[in-house]
Amino acid sequence: MTLTKRLLAASAMSLCLIGAAPPKPVFNAPTDIAAIKAVEGFLATELNIDKVITRYADDAVVLDIYAPGTFRGRKAIYDGFGPQLAKIRTLTSNTPEMTIATNGNFGCAAMQIAFETTLKDGTQFKMNIRQLDALKKINGEWKVIQQHISLPIDPRTMLAANAQPIQPRAVTWSAHPLSAPSASVEQSKREIRKFMDVGGASKGLDMLMGYYGPGDDMLVYDSFHPRAMIGKQEVRDYYASMMNSYKDIKLSMPEFAVDADGSFGVQIDTQNLTLTMNDGSKRNIALRQSDCMRRQNGKWYSFLEMISYPVDMTTGKGVMDGPGAAQ
């Protein structure tokens, strides 16, 4: 090929690349699934904090079970988990429910994990937790960037249900769970922040439900629900009475972290809510929320979500009351 032909060919290729649509993400490639499962299996059994901390990104955010339980950055995570792990002699775990979604750049693992623990003082106990991890491939390695760990809460007693039986469920993915990237990283982050500012203060059930989906290949963990909710109808039925109980809502988020690539997004936050109930009374609530999200047809939707309340370690009760939202 002559120099002229090579130049023309290179120019044509450049034009094709410039005009080409972004590549469609590879959903749940087996190598990515295996790598994410390996990270989660390691974190569920390793007791050496110096090894555990290597699986977290430098700026990772963790919402732990017990109040206040917010760790931002590796030092805070090290200081938060280190004393907990140091008390344990032996630990075994089983994960009867794990839902993974990944596009090769970001990934999420929604899990229910059963632990059996023996402390160094001889105390033995069982604990079944819920966990939603967001991971990102950084320099070729999957790292946890957001982690939300919680216990279900009995709505009658407000006590954390440490050993509530796990009822495993599975998501059936649609034919096309993820679209190609359709926004820049910075635009994605701005859109997800707006998603939370507006959607987190939803007025009415229809408004709330517009943020889930868009199909039924979705899962939600809520503190007061005994198992994972799958599909929009289950979520709608569960939240209907709550969404009809108030006439106004205000929201502030003391903690908020987001990352995205234009196709897949993740966010984690703490929320202070002020609800004006239908009878005119006001109620202040503090909760935590994390979402794994997808951008389809120019709109973000949550398809894996956890909502929880931290637990008071002394009383074992969920800490629901909060200072209220900024007015």
XYZ file of C-alpha atoms in Angstrom:
327
model
C 0.000 0.000 0.000
C 1.337 3.426 -0.949
C 1.816 6.189 1.612
C -1.137 8.084 0.139
C -3.443 5.080 0.454
C -2.298 4.463 4.025
C -3.045 8.079 4.932
C -6.480 7.916 3.309
C -7.250 4.662 5.102
C -6.167 6.120 8.439
C -8.265 9.228 7.844
C -11.332 7.146 6.990
C -10.842 5.055 10.113
C -10.598 8.185 12.272
C -13.854 9.527 10.847
C -15.559 6.216 11.530
C -14.349 6.209 15.123
C -15.412 9.815 15.705
C -18.898 9.159 14.409
C -19.280 5.724 15.941
C -21.637 5.126 18.824
C -20.060 4.193 22.186
C -19.566 0.448 22.511
C -22.376 -1.406 24.218
C -21.246 -2.696 27.616
C -20.713 -6.409 28.074
C -23.206 -7.356 30.769
C -22.055 -9.873 33.374
C -19.059 -11.224 31.509
C -18.046 -14.507 33.219
C -14.547 -13.226 34.044
C -15.973 -10.141 35.782
C -18.566 -12.183 37.671
C -15.861 -14.569 38.886
C -13.598 -11.702 39.955
C -16.379 -9.919 41.882
C -17.402 -13.155 43.591
C -13.773 -13.688 44.599
C -13.626 -10.233 46.203
C -16.881 -10.812 48.088
C -15.844 -14.279 49.227
C -12.566 -12.906 50.549
C -14.238 -10.056 52.453
C -16.771 -12.444 54.016
C -14.100 -14.670 55.586
C -10.818 -12.758 56.029
C -9.998 -11.578 59.579
C -6.737 -9.742 58.898
C -7.622 -6.067 58.527
C -4.353 -5.364 56.716
C -5.472 -7.765 53.990
C -9.123 -6.716 54.060
C -8.342 -3.042 53.503
C -6.552 -3.779 50.217
C -9.907 -4.607 48.629
C -11.216 -1.056 49.164
C -10.555 1.997 47.008
C -8.749 4.909 48.641
C -11.924 7.020 48.755
C -14.400 4.219 49.480
C -17.480 4.949 51.607
C -18.933 2.357 54.002
C -22.219 2.412 55.910
C -21.828 -0.191 58.648
C -24.545 -1.855 60.733
C -24.117 -0.022 64.027
C -24.606 3.701 64.618
C -23.084 5.998 63.620
C -21.270 3.574 61.296
C -20.202 5.913 58.484
C -16.630 5.371 57.293
C -15.230 7.544 54.498
C -11.793 6.646 53.133
C -9.470 3.706 53.822
C -8.178 5.005 57.159
C -11.700 5.356 58.572
C -12.640 1.920 57.209
C -9.479 0.420 58.739
C -10.186 2.073 62.096
C -13.851 1.016 61.975
C -13.449 -2.626 60.962
C -10.095 -3.328 62.615
C -11.351 -3.552 66.233
C -14.352 -5.643 65.122
C -12.197 -8.220 63.332
C -9.616 -8.278 66.139
C -12.244 -9.722 68.551
C -13.034 -12.717 66.313
C -11.423 -16.134 66.718
C -13.254 -17.971 63.938
C -15.709 -16.929 61.263
C -17.647 -18.930 58.702
C -20.109 -17.590 56.171
C -22.655 -18.701 53.621
C -24.222 -16.504 50.933
C -27.542 -18.033 49.852
C -28.536 -14.889 47.940
C -26.212 -12.923 45.646
C -27.239 -10.772 42.704
C -24.409 -9.361 40.584
C -24.611 -6.803 37.793
C -21.570 -5.442 35.973
C -20.592 -3.783 32.708
C -16.882 -4.503 33.127
C -16.155 -1.054 34.549
C -18.587 -0.863 37.467
C -20.247 -3.705 39.295
C -22.690 -4.274 42.131
C -23.295 -7.248 44.391
C -26.536 -7.384 46.392
C -26.273 -10.133 48.995
C -27.706 -11.767 52.061
C -24.944 -13.427 54.070
C -25.234 -15.809 57.026
C -22.342 -15.619 59.498
C -21.413 -17.928 62.360
C -18.881 -16.323 64.666
C -16.828 -17.313 67.697
C -15.188 -14.455 69.562
C -11.884 -14.735 71.373
C -13.747 -14.615 74.705
C -15.694 -17.740 73.707
C -18.958 -15.993 72.808
C -20.732 -17.574 69.840
C -23.443 -15.992 67.732
C -25.117 -16.078 64.339
C -25.950 -13.050 62.236
C -27.706 -12.803 58.877
C -26.930 -9.510 57.166
C -27.843 -7.678 54.007
C -25.127 -6.052 51.957
C -24.984 -3.964 48.796
C -21.481 -3.398 47.437
C -20.528 -1.156 44.533
C -17.222 -2.007 42.882
C -15.064 -0.352 40.248
C -12.238 -1.762 38.181
C -9.199 0.348 39.068
C -5.894 -0.405 37.339
C -7.301 -3.774 36.313
C -8.451 -4.782 39.831
C -11.950 -4.741 41.271
C -12.143 -2.501 44.359
C -15.072 -1.741 46.632
C -15.971 1.940 46.307
C -19.267 1.891 48.226
C -20.527 -0.599 50.794
C -23.827 -0.667 52.673
C -24.326 -3.301 55.402
C -27.537 -3.625 57.399
C -29.818 -5.811 59.460
C -33.577 -6.123 58.902
C -35.649 -4.503 61.638
C -38.858 -5.777 63.224
C -41.358 -2.922 62.667
C -43.295 -3.812 65.846
C -40.392 -3.780 68.297
C -37.817 -1.807 66.252
C -35.284 -4.467 67.271
C -32.731 -5.609 64.723
C -33.434 -9.153 63.555
C -29.924 -10.589 63.843
C -30.828 -14.072 62.679
C -33.929 -13.569 60.576
C -34.112 -16.483 58.133
C -32.846 -15.653 54.663
C -35.383 -16.239 51.916
C -33.235 -16.415 48.771
C -34.545 -14.813 45.610
C -33.081 -14.254 42.167
C -33.430 -11.541 39.531
C -34.226 -12.630 35.983
C -32.368 -10.190 33.764
C -33.982 -8.712 30.684
C -32.512 -9.254 27.223
C -30.740 -5.870 27.368
C -30.139 -4.865 31.016
C -27.652 -2.086 30.188
C -27.387 0.482 27.412
C -24.222 1.951 25.939
C -22.789 5.022 27.718
C -24.859 8.060 26.772
C -23.411 10.804 28.987
C -20.046 11.957 30.269
C -18.823 11.035 33.738
C -19.417 14.549 35.077
C -22.862 14.826 33.479
C -23.754 11.432 34.937
C -22.722 12.502 38.420
C -24.781 15.699 38.168
C -27.818 13.789 36.943
C -27.593 11.210 39.712
C -27.278 13.944 42.339
C -30.444 15.551 40.934
C -32.059 12.100 40.881
C -31.472 11.876 44.642
C -32.352 15.492 45.475
C -35.691 15.198 43.678
C -36.477 11.480 43.789
C -35.389 11.121 47.410
C -38.107 13.616 48.311
C -40.798 11.997 46.175
C -44.356 13.172 46.774
C -46.699 10.386 45.848
C -46.323 6.775 44.858
C -46.304 7.355 41.092
C -43.438 9.812 41.354
C -41.424 7.394 43.475
C -41.989 4.469 41.131
C -40.747 6.507 38.164
C -37.219 6.166 39.564
C -37.162 2.352 39.528
C -36.718 0.033 36.610
C -37.343 0.668 33.822
C -38.239 -3.043 33.699
C -38.822 -5.658 36.367
C -35.195 -6.862 36.521
C -34.631 -5.014 39.783
C -34.224 -5.749 43.504
C -34.825 -3.661 46.642
C -33.879 -4.333 50.263
C -35.885 -2.295 52.779
C -35.260 -2.397 56.532
C -38.789 -3.467 57.419
C -39.396 -5.984 54.641
C -38.500 -9.612 55.467
C -36.955 -10.444 52.104
C -35.747 -8.923 48.856
C -38.424 -7.292 46.745
C -38.147 -8.068 43.042
C -40.032 -6.248 40.309
C -41.868 -2.935 40.302
C -45.219 -4.354 41.450
C -43.801 -5.765 44.695
C -42.064 -2.454 45.420
C -45.184 -0.485 44.567
C -47.405 -2.614 46.794
C -45.005 -2.331 49.718
C -44.481 1.447 49.589
C -48.085 2.410 48.785
C -49.275 2.935 52.374
C -46.139 4.833 53.397
C -46.250 7.166 50.375
C -49.905 7.946 51.112
C -49.233 8.838 54.772
C -47.654 12.277 54.267
C -48.381 15.412 52.260
C -44.967 17.098 52.208
C -41.335 16.052 52.512
C -38.002 17.850 52.804
C -34.622 16.195 52.392
C -30.976 16.838 53.185
C -28.062 14.459 52.665
C -25.181 14.864 55.134
C -23.222 12.142 53.313
C -23.308 11.614 49.558
C -20.927 9.887 47.159
C -21.432 9.073 43.483
C -19.554 7.553 40.564
C -20.669 6.643 37.043
C -19.537 6.038 33.485
C -22.556 7.185 31.463
C -24.186 3.750 31.514
C -23.765 2.413 35.059
C -23.933 4.587 38.166
C -23.630 4.067 41.927
C -24.548 6.331 44.833
C -24.546 6.056 48.609
C -25.923 8.552 51.123
C -27.311 9.329 54.534
C -30.581 11.245 54.669
C -32.399 13.500 57.094
C -36.087 13.725 56.216
C -38.819 15.970 57.581
C -42.265 14.590 56.804
C -45.458 16.590 57.181
C -48.018 13.903 57.864
C -51.600 14.005 56.609
C -52.815 15.142 60.035
C -50.405 18.110 59.979
C -47.894 16.698 62.448
C -44.211 16.552 61.553
C -41.854 13.599 61.785
C -38.077 13.586 61.487
C -36.413 10.457 60.117
C -32.755 9.607 59.461
C -31.978 6.755 57.072
C -29.284 5.453 54.721
C -29.672 4.563 51.051
C -27.505 3.123 48.308
C -28.389 2.516 44.665
C -26.938 0.844 41.614
C -28.332 2.642 38.608
C -28.519 2.440 34.819
C -29.042 5.140 32.207
C -31.549 4.226 29.528
C -33.159 6.585 26.999
C -31.559 9.562 28.713
C -32.876 8.783 32.208
C -31.358 7.137 35.273
C -33.178 4.299 37.029
C -32.354 2.438 40.245
C -32.291 -1.326 39.774
C -30.488 -2.501 42.925
C -31.239 -0.602 46.131
C -30.881 -0.834 49.887
C -32.607 1.373 52.453
C -31.725 0.885 56.109
C -31.463 2.354 59.579
C -28.355 2.019 61.734
C -28.658 -0.081 64.884
C -27.868 1.094 68.395
C -25.299 -1.383 69.693
C -26.448 -1.066 73.305
C -30.207 -1.507 72.830
C -30.220 -3.464 69.574
C -32.885 -1.127 68.214
C -32.959 0.605 64.893
C -32.130 4.308 65.085
C -34.880 5.922 63.027
C -35.403 9.351 64.547
C -33.266 12.104 63.064
C -32.669 15.836 63.293
C -34.834 16.476 60.256
C -34.059 17.975 56.889
C -32.642 21.427 56.354
C -35.501 23.901 56.028
